[in-house]
PDB file of C-alpha atoms in Angstrom:
ATOM      1  CA  GLY A   1       0.343  -0.138  -0.059  1.00 71.00           C
ATOM      2  CA  PRO A   2       1.276   3.402   1.009  1.00 79.00           C
ATOM      3  CA  LEU A   3       4.732   1.962   1.712  1.00 84.00           C
ATOM      4  CA  THR A   4       5.189   0.564  -1.432  1.00 88.00           C
ATOM      5  CA  GLN A   5       3.823   3.845  -3.157  1.00 91.00           C
ATOM      6  CA  ASP A   6       6.293   5.693  -1.337  1.00 89.00           C
ATOM      7  CA  LEU A   7       9.344   3.380  -1.918  1.00 86.00           C
ATOM      8  CA  ILE A   8       8.212   3.455  -6.113  1.00 90.00           C
ATOM      9  CA  SER A   9       7.749   7.341  -6.202  1.00 89.00           C
ATOM     10  CA  SER A  10      10.995   8.111  -3.914  1.00 87.00           C
ATOM     11  CA  LYS A  11      13.187   6.424  -5.987  1.00 86.00           C
ATOM     12  CA  SER A  12      11.698   7.346  -9.553  1.00 90.00           C
ATOM     13  CA  LEU A  13      10.992   3.863 -10.822  1.00 91.00           C
ATOM     14  CA  ASP A  14      10.076   3.098 -14.268  1.00 93.00           C
ATOM     15  CA  VAL A  15       8.462  -0.483 -12.956  1.00 95.00           C
ATOM     16  CA  MET A  16       8.655  -2.894 -10.021  1.00 94.00           C
ATOM     17  CA  ALA A  17       8.311  -6.331  -9.886  1.00 95.00           C
ATOM     18  CA  ILE A  18       6.993  -7.500  -6.442  1.00 93.00           C
ATOM     19  CA  SER A  19       6.820 -11.057  -5.597  1.00 91.00           C
ATOM     20  CA  GLU A  20       4.643 -12.313  -2.551  1.00 89.00           C
ATOM     21  CA  THR A  21       1.947 -10.161  -2.528  1.00 90.00           C
ATOM     22  CA  TRP A  22      -0.511 -12.089  -0.870  1.00 88.00           C
ATOM     23  CA  THR A  23      -3.570 -11.034  -3.172  1.00 89.00           C
ATOM     24  CA  LEU A  24      -6.132 -13.531  -4.059  1.00 88.00           C
ATOM     25  CA  LYS A  25      -8.283 -13.626  -7.085  1.00 86.00           C
ATOM     26  CA  GLU A  26     -11.593 -12.460  -5.241  1.00 88.00           C
ATOM     27  CA  ASP A  27      -9.839  -9.520  -3.842  1.00 90.00           C
ATOM     28  CA  PRO A  28     -11.229  -5.915  -4.690  1.00 88.00           C
ATOM     29  CA  ASP A  29      -9.407  -3.174  -6.706  1.00 88.00           C
ATOM     30  CA  THR A  30      -9.499  -0.957  -3.591  1.00 86.00           C
ATOM     31  CA  ILE A  31      -6.675  -3.433  -2.394  1.00 87.00           C
ATOM     32  CA  LEU A  32      -5.556  -4.495  -6.046  1.00 89.00           C
ATOM     33  CA  LEU A  33      -4.674  -1.153  -7.131  1.00 90.00           C
ATOM     34  CA  ASP A  34      -3.683   0.215  -3.375  1.00 91.00           C
ATOM     35  CA  VAL A  35      -0.243  -0.609  -4.453  1.00 91.00           C
ATOM     36  CA  ALA A  36       0.536   2.049  -7.775  1.00 94.00           C
ATOM     37  CA  PRO A  37       1.386   5.402  -6.862  1.00 93.00           C
ATOM     38  CA  PRO A  38      -0.606   8.436  -9.306  1.00 94.00           C
ATOM     39  CA  GLY A  39       0.747   8.195 -12.892  1.00 95.00           C
ATOM     40  CA  TYR A  40       1.451   4.284 -12.508  1.00 95.00           C
ATOM     41  CA  SER A  41      -0.454   1.167 -13.382  1.00 96.00           C
ATOM     42  CA  VAL A  42      -0.257  -2.524 -12.238  1.00 96.00           C
ATOM     43  CA  LEU A  43      -0.708  -6.001 -12.948  1.00 96.00           C
ATOM     44  CA  HIS A  44      -1.418  -8.815 -11.195  1.00 95.00           C
ATOM     45  CA  VAL A  45      -1.347 -12.523 -10.677  1.00 93.00           C
ATOM     46  CA  PRO A  46      -2.977 -13.709  -7.554  1.00 91.00           C
ATOM     47  CA  ARG A  47      -1.808 -16.443  -5.386  1.00 86.00           C
ATOM     48  CA  PRO A  48      -2.911 -20.063  -6.660  1.00 81.00           C
ATOM     49  CA  ASP A  49      -5.875 -21.363  -4.998  1.00 71.00           C
ATOM     50  CA  THR A  50      -3.689 -24.191  -3.162  1.00 58.00           C
ATOM     51  CA  THR A  51      -1.984 -21.179  -1.153  1.00 52.00           C
ATOM     52  CA  SER A  52      -4.982 -19.370  -0.342  1.00 50.00           C
ATOM     53  CA  ALA A  53      -5.396 -20.913   3.399  1.00 50.00           C
ATOM     54  CA  ALA A  54      -1.703 -20.080   3.878  1.00 58.00           C
ATOM     55  CA  ARG A  55       1.255 -17.245   3.127  1.00 66.00           C
ATOM     56  CA  GLY A  56       3.124 -16.511   0.480  1.00 77.00           C
ATOM     57  CA  GLY A  57       2.247 -16.622  -3.364  1.00 90.00           C
ATOM     58  CA  GLY A  58       1.491 -14.062  -5.710  1.00 93.00           C
ATOM     59  CA  LEU A  59       2.862 -11.395  -8.243  1.00 95.00           C
ATOM     60  CA  CYS A  60       2.512  -8.016  -9.646  1.00 95.00           C
ATOM     61  CA  PHE A  61       4.366  -5.660 -11.558  1.00 97.00           C
ATOM     62  CA  VAL A  62       3.803  -1.351 -10.960  1.00 96.00           C
ATOM     63  CA  PHE A  63       4.907   0.551 -13.926  1.00 96.00           C
ATOM     64  CA  ARG A  64       4.665   3.831 -15.385  1.00 95.00           C
ATOM     65  CA  GLU A  65       1.329   4.881 -17.414  1.00 95.00           C
ATOM     66  CA  ASP A  66       3.263   6.012 -20.293  1.00 92.00           C
ATOM     67  CA  LEU A  67       4.613   2.256 -20.882  1.00 94.00           C
ATOM     68  CA  THR A  68       3.031  -0.370 -23.000  1.00 94.00           C
ATOM     69  CA  VAL A  69       2.833  -3.755 -20.237  1.00 96.00           C
ATOM     70  CA  LYS A  70       0.990  -6.484 -21.812  1.00 95.00           C
ATOM     71  CA  PRO A  71       0.780 -10.275 -20.650  1.00 94.00           C
ATOM     72  CA  HIS A  72       2.753 -12.434 -23.266  1.00 95.00           C
ATOM     73  CA  ARG A  73       0.961 -14.599 -25.635  1.00 91.00           C
ATOM     74  CA  LEU A  74       2.983 -17.613 -24.547  1.00 90.00           C
ATOM     75  CA  HIS A  75       2.155 -17.399 -20.614  1.00 83.00           C
ATOM     76  CA  ARG A  76      -1.017 -19.042 -22.009  1.00 82.00           C
ATOM     77  CA  LYS A  77       0.957 -22.132 -23.395  1.00 84.00           C
ATOM     78  CA  LEU A  78       3.159 -22.433 -20.467  1.00 87.00           C
ATOM     79  CA  ARG A  79       2.863 -25.292 -17.779  1.00 86.00           C
ATOM     80  CA  HIS A  80       4.061 -25.583 -14.374  1.00 91.00           C
ATOM     81  CA  THR A  81       3.583 -26.758 -11.019  1.00 92.00           C
ATOM     82  CA  SER A  82       6.898 -25.486  -8.769  1.00 95.00           C
ATOM     83  CA  PHE A  83       6.550 -21.839  -9.626  1.00 95.00           C
ATOM     84  CA  GLU A  84       4.572 -18.919 -10.075  1.00 95.00           C
ATOM     85  CA  LEU A  85       5.123 -16.809 -13.442  1.00 96.00           C
ATOM     86  CA  GLN A  86       3.800 -13.273 -14.349  1.00 96.00           C
ATOM     87  CA  LEU A  87       5.568 -13.186 -18.417  1.00 97.00           C
ATOM     88  CA  LEU A  88       5.172  -9.652 -19.774  1.00 97.00           C
ATOM     89  CA  HIS A  89       6.286  -7.895 -22.419  1.00 96.00           C
ATOM     90  CA  VAL A  90       7.126  -4.149 -21.809  1.00 95.00           C
ATOM     91  CA  SER A  91       7.771  -1.643 -24.611  1.00 93.00           C
ATOM     92  CA  ASP A  92       8.268   2.232 -24.215  1.00 88.00           C
ATOM     93  CA  SER A  93       5.190   3.865 -25.983  1.00 76.00           C
ATOM     94  CA  ALA A  94       6.933   6.824 -26.902  1.00 73.00           C
ATOM     95  CA  LYS A  95       9.499   4.977 -28.845  1.00 75.00           C
ATOM     96  CA  ASN A  96       8.201   4.113 -32.287  1.00 70.00           C
ATOM     97  CA  LYS A  97       8.583   0.187 -33.185  1.00 76.00           C
ATOM     98  CA  ASP A  98      10.483  -0.312 -29.921  1.00 77.00           C
ATOM     99  CA  PRO A  99      10.692  -4.309 -29.701  1.00 86.00           C
ATOM    100  CA  GLY A 100      10.747  -3.790 -26.095  1.00 91.00           C
ATOM    101  CA  VAL A 101      11.857  -6.807 -23.768  1.00 95.00           C
ATOM    102  CA  VAL A 102      10.376  -9.856 -22.102  1.00 97.00           C
ATOM    103  CA  ILE A 103      10.343 -10.015 -18.247  1.00 97.00           C
ATOM    104  CA  ALA A 104       9.598 -13.133 -16.139  1.00 97.00           C
ATOM    105  CA  ASN A 105       8.197 -12.308 -12.763  1.00 97.00           C
ATOM    106  CA  ILE A 106       8.954 -14.988 -10.983  1.00 97.00           C
ATOM    107  CA  TYR A 107       8.239 -16.906  -7.375  1.00 96.00           C
ATOM    108  CA  ARG A 108       9.044 -20.469  -6.258  1.00 95.00           C
ATOM    109  CA  PRO A 109       7.731 -21.481  -3.290  1.00 93.00           C
ATOM    110  CA  PRO A 110      10.515 -22.787  -0.785  1.00 89.00           C
ATOM    111  CA  LYS A 111       8.790 -26.657  -0.405  1.00 90.00           C
ATOM    112  CA  SER A 112       8.341 -26.376  -4.333  1.00 93.00           C
ATOM    113  CA  SER A 113      10.593 -29.825  -5.791  1.00 95.00           C
ATOM    114  CA  LEU A 114      13.797 -27.945  -6.726  1.00 95.00           C
ATOM    115  CA  PRO A 115      14.376 -30.409  -9.443  1.00 96.00           C
ATOM    116  CA  ILE A 116      11.031 -29.930 -10.932  1.00 97.00           C
ATOM    117  CA  PHE A 117      11.552 -26.680 -10.459  1.00 97.00           C
ATOM    118  CA  LEU A 118      14.944 -26.407 -12.576  1.00 97.00           C
ATOM    119  CA  ASP A 119      13.475 -28.734 -15.406  1.00 97.00           C
ATOM    120  CA  GLU A 120      10.602 -26.395 -15.546  1.00 97.00           C
ATOM    121  CA  LEU A 121      12.379 -23.140 -15.547  1.00 97.00           C
ATOM    122  CA  SER A 122      14.836 -24.687 -18.133  1.00 97.00           C
ATOM    123  CA  ASP A 123      11.363 -25.208 -20.494  1.00 96.00           C
ATOM    124  CA  LEU A 124      10.516 -21.441 -19.447  1.00 97.00           C
ATOM    125  CA  PHE A 125      13.900 -20.347 -20.959  1.00 97.00           C
ATOM    126  CA  THR A 126      13.725 -22.658 -23.980  1.00 97.00           C
ATOM    127  CA  ASP A 127      10.454 -20.748 -25.145  1.00 96.00           C
ATOM    128  CA  CYS A 128      11.873 -17.664 -24.808  1.00 96.00           C
ATOM    129  CA  ALA A 129      15.250 -18.749 -26.478  1.00 96.00           C
ATOM    130  CA  SER A 130      14.471 -16.026 -29.059  1.00 95.00           C
ATOM    131  CA  TYR A 131      14.057 -13.389 -26.632  1.00 95.00           C
ATOM    132  CA  ILE A 132      17.496 -14.533 -24.970  1.00 96.00           C
ATOM    133  CA  GLN A 133      19.569 -14.684 -28.010  1.00 95.00           C
ATOM    134  CA  LYS A 134      18.462 -11.042 -28.709  1.00 94.00           C
ATOM    135  CA  ASP A 135      18.984  -9.935 -25.170  1.00 94.00           C
ATOM    136  CA  ARG A 136      15.840  -9.040 -25.034  1.00 95.00           C
ATOM    137  CA  PHE A 137      14.806 -11.040 -22.034  1.00 97.00           C
ATOM    138  CA  ILE A 138      15.203 -10.204 -18.244  1.00 97.00           C
ATOM    139  CA  ALA A 139      14.202 -13.123 -15.472  1.00 97.00           C
ATOM    140  CA  CYS A 140      13.842 -11.414 -11.749  1.00 96.00           C
ATOM    141  CA  GLY A 141      11.944 -12.621  -8.517  1.00 95.00           C
ATOM    142  CA  ASP A 142      12.520 -14.772  -5.808  1.00 94.00           C
ATOM    143  CA  PHE A 143      13.954 -18.179  -6.583  1.00 96.00           C
ATOM    144  CA  ASN A 144      14.324 -19.319  -3.411  1.00 92.00           C
ATOM    145  CA  SER A 145      17.531 -21.403  -4.263  1.00 92.00           C
ATOM    146  CA  PRO A 146      20.686 -20.722  -2.122  1.00 87.00           C
ATOM    147  CA  GLY A 147      23.430 -22.207  -2.459  1.00 83.00           C
ATOM    148  CA  ASP A 148      25.554 -22.686   0.781  1.00 74.00           C
ATOM    149  CA  PRO A 149      23.622 -23.941   3.528  1.00 64.00           C
ATOM    150  CA  ALA A 150      25.397 -22.351   6.085  1.00 63.00           C
ATOM    151  CA  GLY A 151      24.142 -18.982   4.542  1.00 58.00           C
ATOM    152  CA  ASN A 152      27.152 -17.511   2.813  1.00 67.00           C
ATOM    153  CA  ALA A 153      25.598 -15.860  -0.153  1.00 68.00           C
ATOM    154  CA  SER A 154      25.395 -17.938  -2.719  1.00 81.00           C
ATOM    155  CA  VAL A 155      23.075 -19.444  -5.316  1.00 91.00           C
ATOM    156  CA  ASN A 156      22.326 -23.202  -6.027  1.00 92.00           C
ATOM    157  CA  PRO A 157      25.001 -24.102  -8.036  1.00 93.00           C
ATOM    158  CA  VAL A 158      22.569 -26.508 -10.160  1.00 95.00           C
ATOM    159  CA  LEU A 159      20.365 -23.504 -11.071  1.00 96.00           C
ATOM    160  CA  MET A 160      23.426 -21.678 -12.402  1.00 95.00           C
ATOM    161  CA  THR A 161      24.365 -24.205 -14.428  1.00 96.00           C
ATOM    162  CA  VAL A 162      20.652 -24.347 -16.092  1.00 97.00           C
ATOM    163  CA  PHE A 163      21.283 -20.146 -16.538  1.00 97.00           C
ATOM    164  CA  ASP A 164      24.601 -21.387 -18.042  1.00 97.00           C
ATOM    165  CA  ILE A 165      23.102 -23.774 -20.452  1.00 97.00           C
ATOM    166  CA  HIS A 166      20.679 -21.270 -21.903  1.00 97.00           C
ATOM    167  CA  GLY A 167      23.559 -18.232 -22.444  1.00 96.00           C
ATOM    168  CA  LEU A 168      21.974 -16.585 -19.163  1.00 97.00           C
ATOM    169  CA  THR A 169      23.848 -14.657 -16.309  1.00 95.00           C
ATOM    170  CA  GLN A 170      22.888 -14.039 -12.539  1.00 94.00           C
ATOM    171  CA  HIS A 171      23.601 -10.572 -11.859  1.00 93.00           C
ATOM    172  CA  VAL A 172      22.665 -10.301  -8.167  1.00 92.00           C
ATOM    173  CA  SER A 173      25.900 -10.668  -5.963  1.00 85.00           C
ATOM    174  CA  GLU A 174      25.019  -9.281  -2.496  1.00 85.00           C
ATOM    175  CA  PRO A 175      22.700 -10.611  -0.058  1.00 84.00           C
ATOM    176  CA  THR A 176      19.114 -10.394  -0.583  1.00 77.00           C
ATOM    177  CA  ARG A 177      17.686 -11.693   3.271  1.00 72.00           C
ATOM    178  CA  SER A 178      19.692 -11.836   6.378  1.00 66.00           C
ATOM    179  CA  THR A 179      19.132 -13.024   9.618  1.00 67.00           C
ATOM    180  CA  GLU A 180      21.204 -13.470  12.557  1.00 68.00           C
ATOM    181  CA  SER A 181      22.760 -16.811  11.497  1.00 68.00           C
ATOM    182  CA  THR A 182      22.532 -16.414   7.660  1.00 73.00           C
ATOM    183  CA  SER A 183      22.550 -13.996   4.648  1.00 76.00           C
ATOM    184  CA  ASN A 184      21.220 -15.785   1.243  1.00 84.00           C
ATOM    185  CA  ILE A 185      20.515 -14.345  -2.476  1.00 87.00           C
ATOM    186  CA  LEU A 186      17.559 -15.547  -3.193  1.00 91.00           C
ATOM    187  CA  ASP A 187      16.216 -12.641  -5.464  1.00 91.00           C
ATOM    188  CA  LEU A 188      17.888 -12.754  -8.620  1.00 95.00           C
ATOM    189  CA  VAL A 189      17.929 -11.141 -11.568  1.00 95.00           C
ATOM    190  CA  VAL A 190      19.182 -12.886 -15.012  1.00 96.00           C
ATOM    191  CA  SER A 191      19.717 -11.661 -18.193  1.00 96.00           C
ATOM    192  CA  ARG A 192      21.663 -12.946 -21.459  1.00 95.00           C
ATOM    193  CA  ASP A 193      25.424 -13.405 -21.020  1.00 93.00           C
ATOM    194  CA  THR A 194      26.776 -10.923 -23.135  1.00 89.00           C
ATOM    195  CA  GLN A 195      28.545  -7.360 -23.053  1.00 82.00           C
ATOM    196  CA  PRO A 196      27.005  -4.978 -23.363  1.00 80.00           C
ATOM    197  CA  SER A 197      24.028  -6.013 -21.151  1.00 81.00           C
ATOM    198  CA  CYS A 198      20.374  -4.799 -20.787  1.00 84.00           C
ATOM    199  CA  VAL A 199      20.784  -5.170 -17.085  1.00 86.00           C
ATOM    200  CA  ARG A 200      23.759  -2.972 -15.350  1.00 82.00           C
ATOM    201  CA  ASP A 201      23.929  -0.684 -12.091  1.00 82.00           C
ATOM    202  CA  ILE A 202      22.669  -3.787  -9.790  1.00 84.00           C
ATOM    203  CA  ARG A 203      22.309  -2.832  -6.269  1.00 82.00           C
ATOM    204  CA  VAL A 204      20.474  -4.514  -3.260  1.00 77.00           C
ATOM    205  CA  CYS A 205      18.406  -1.493  -0.985  1.00 75.00           C
ATOM    206  CA  SER A 206      16.386  -1.777   1.754  1.00 67.00           C
ATOM    207  CA  SER A 207      12.987  -2.320   1.385  1.00 62.00           C
ATOM    208  CA  HIS A 208      12.515   0.139   4.186  1.00 60.00           C
ATOM    209  CA  HIS A 209      10.715  -3.017   6.079  1.00 60.00           C
ATOM    210  CA  ILE A 210       7.587  -4.002   3.322  1.00 61.00           C
ATOM    211  CA  SER A 211       9.267  -7.212   2.736  1.00 61.00           C
ATOM    212  CA  ASP A 212      12.233  -9.402   4.997  1.00 60.00           C
ATOM    213  CA  HIS A 213      14.083  -9.793   1.693  1.00 54.00           C
TER     214      HIS A 213
END
């Protein structure tokens, strides 16, 4: 609500991809639209019915109203059970013939099967291969796949191998969630492994108590 709006406005963000919104299909517009400040719009993917009795789940994408953001046509084709996905095509309305980028906003519940997640994520990357090759694809979100059980700020090595197989690189190098005993990189930003890249200047900033990440 207001805290998210303030974060977007104070940082002058063009877009914000959010995971674990906890929104439900039956939520009224007063709740669904509350995340977007004036001059912004929002698209939601409510959390699945299977999680409606528990915490977690739900995705949304907040964006400036002068951007064109639409659900990608592949979204209906894709089948996945181990993670939640919001697949969007984003372009600048002010630029003629702007090809835009495809953004995959991802949330993996921590109890979902990691092997199945890796297989289904690989399938997503295969379906988006043409966008990856043109450096017009970004995957981001809460992958919930830490590497070192001791919490030494790393990403699951098998997940990193999946990225490598598809010509992708993971940009976040600092912990995105810390407790008294662990520091993990759970929230990732992934794009084509090329220089220059469409992704640059990655920083991990405080969420100002909106989230524990």
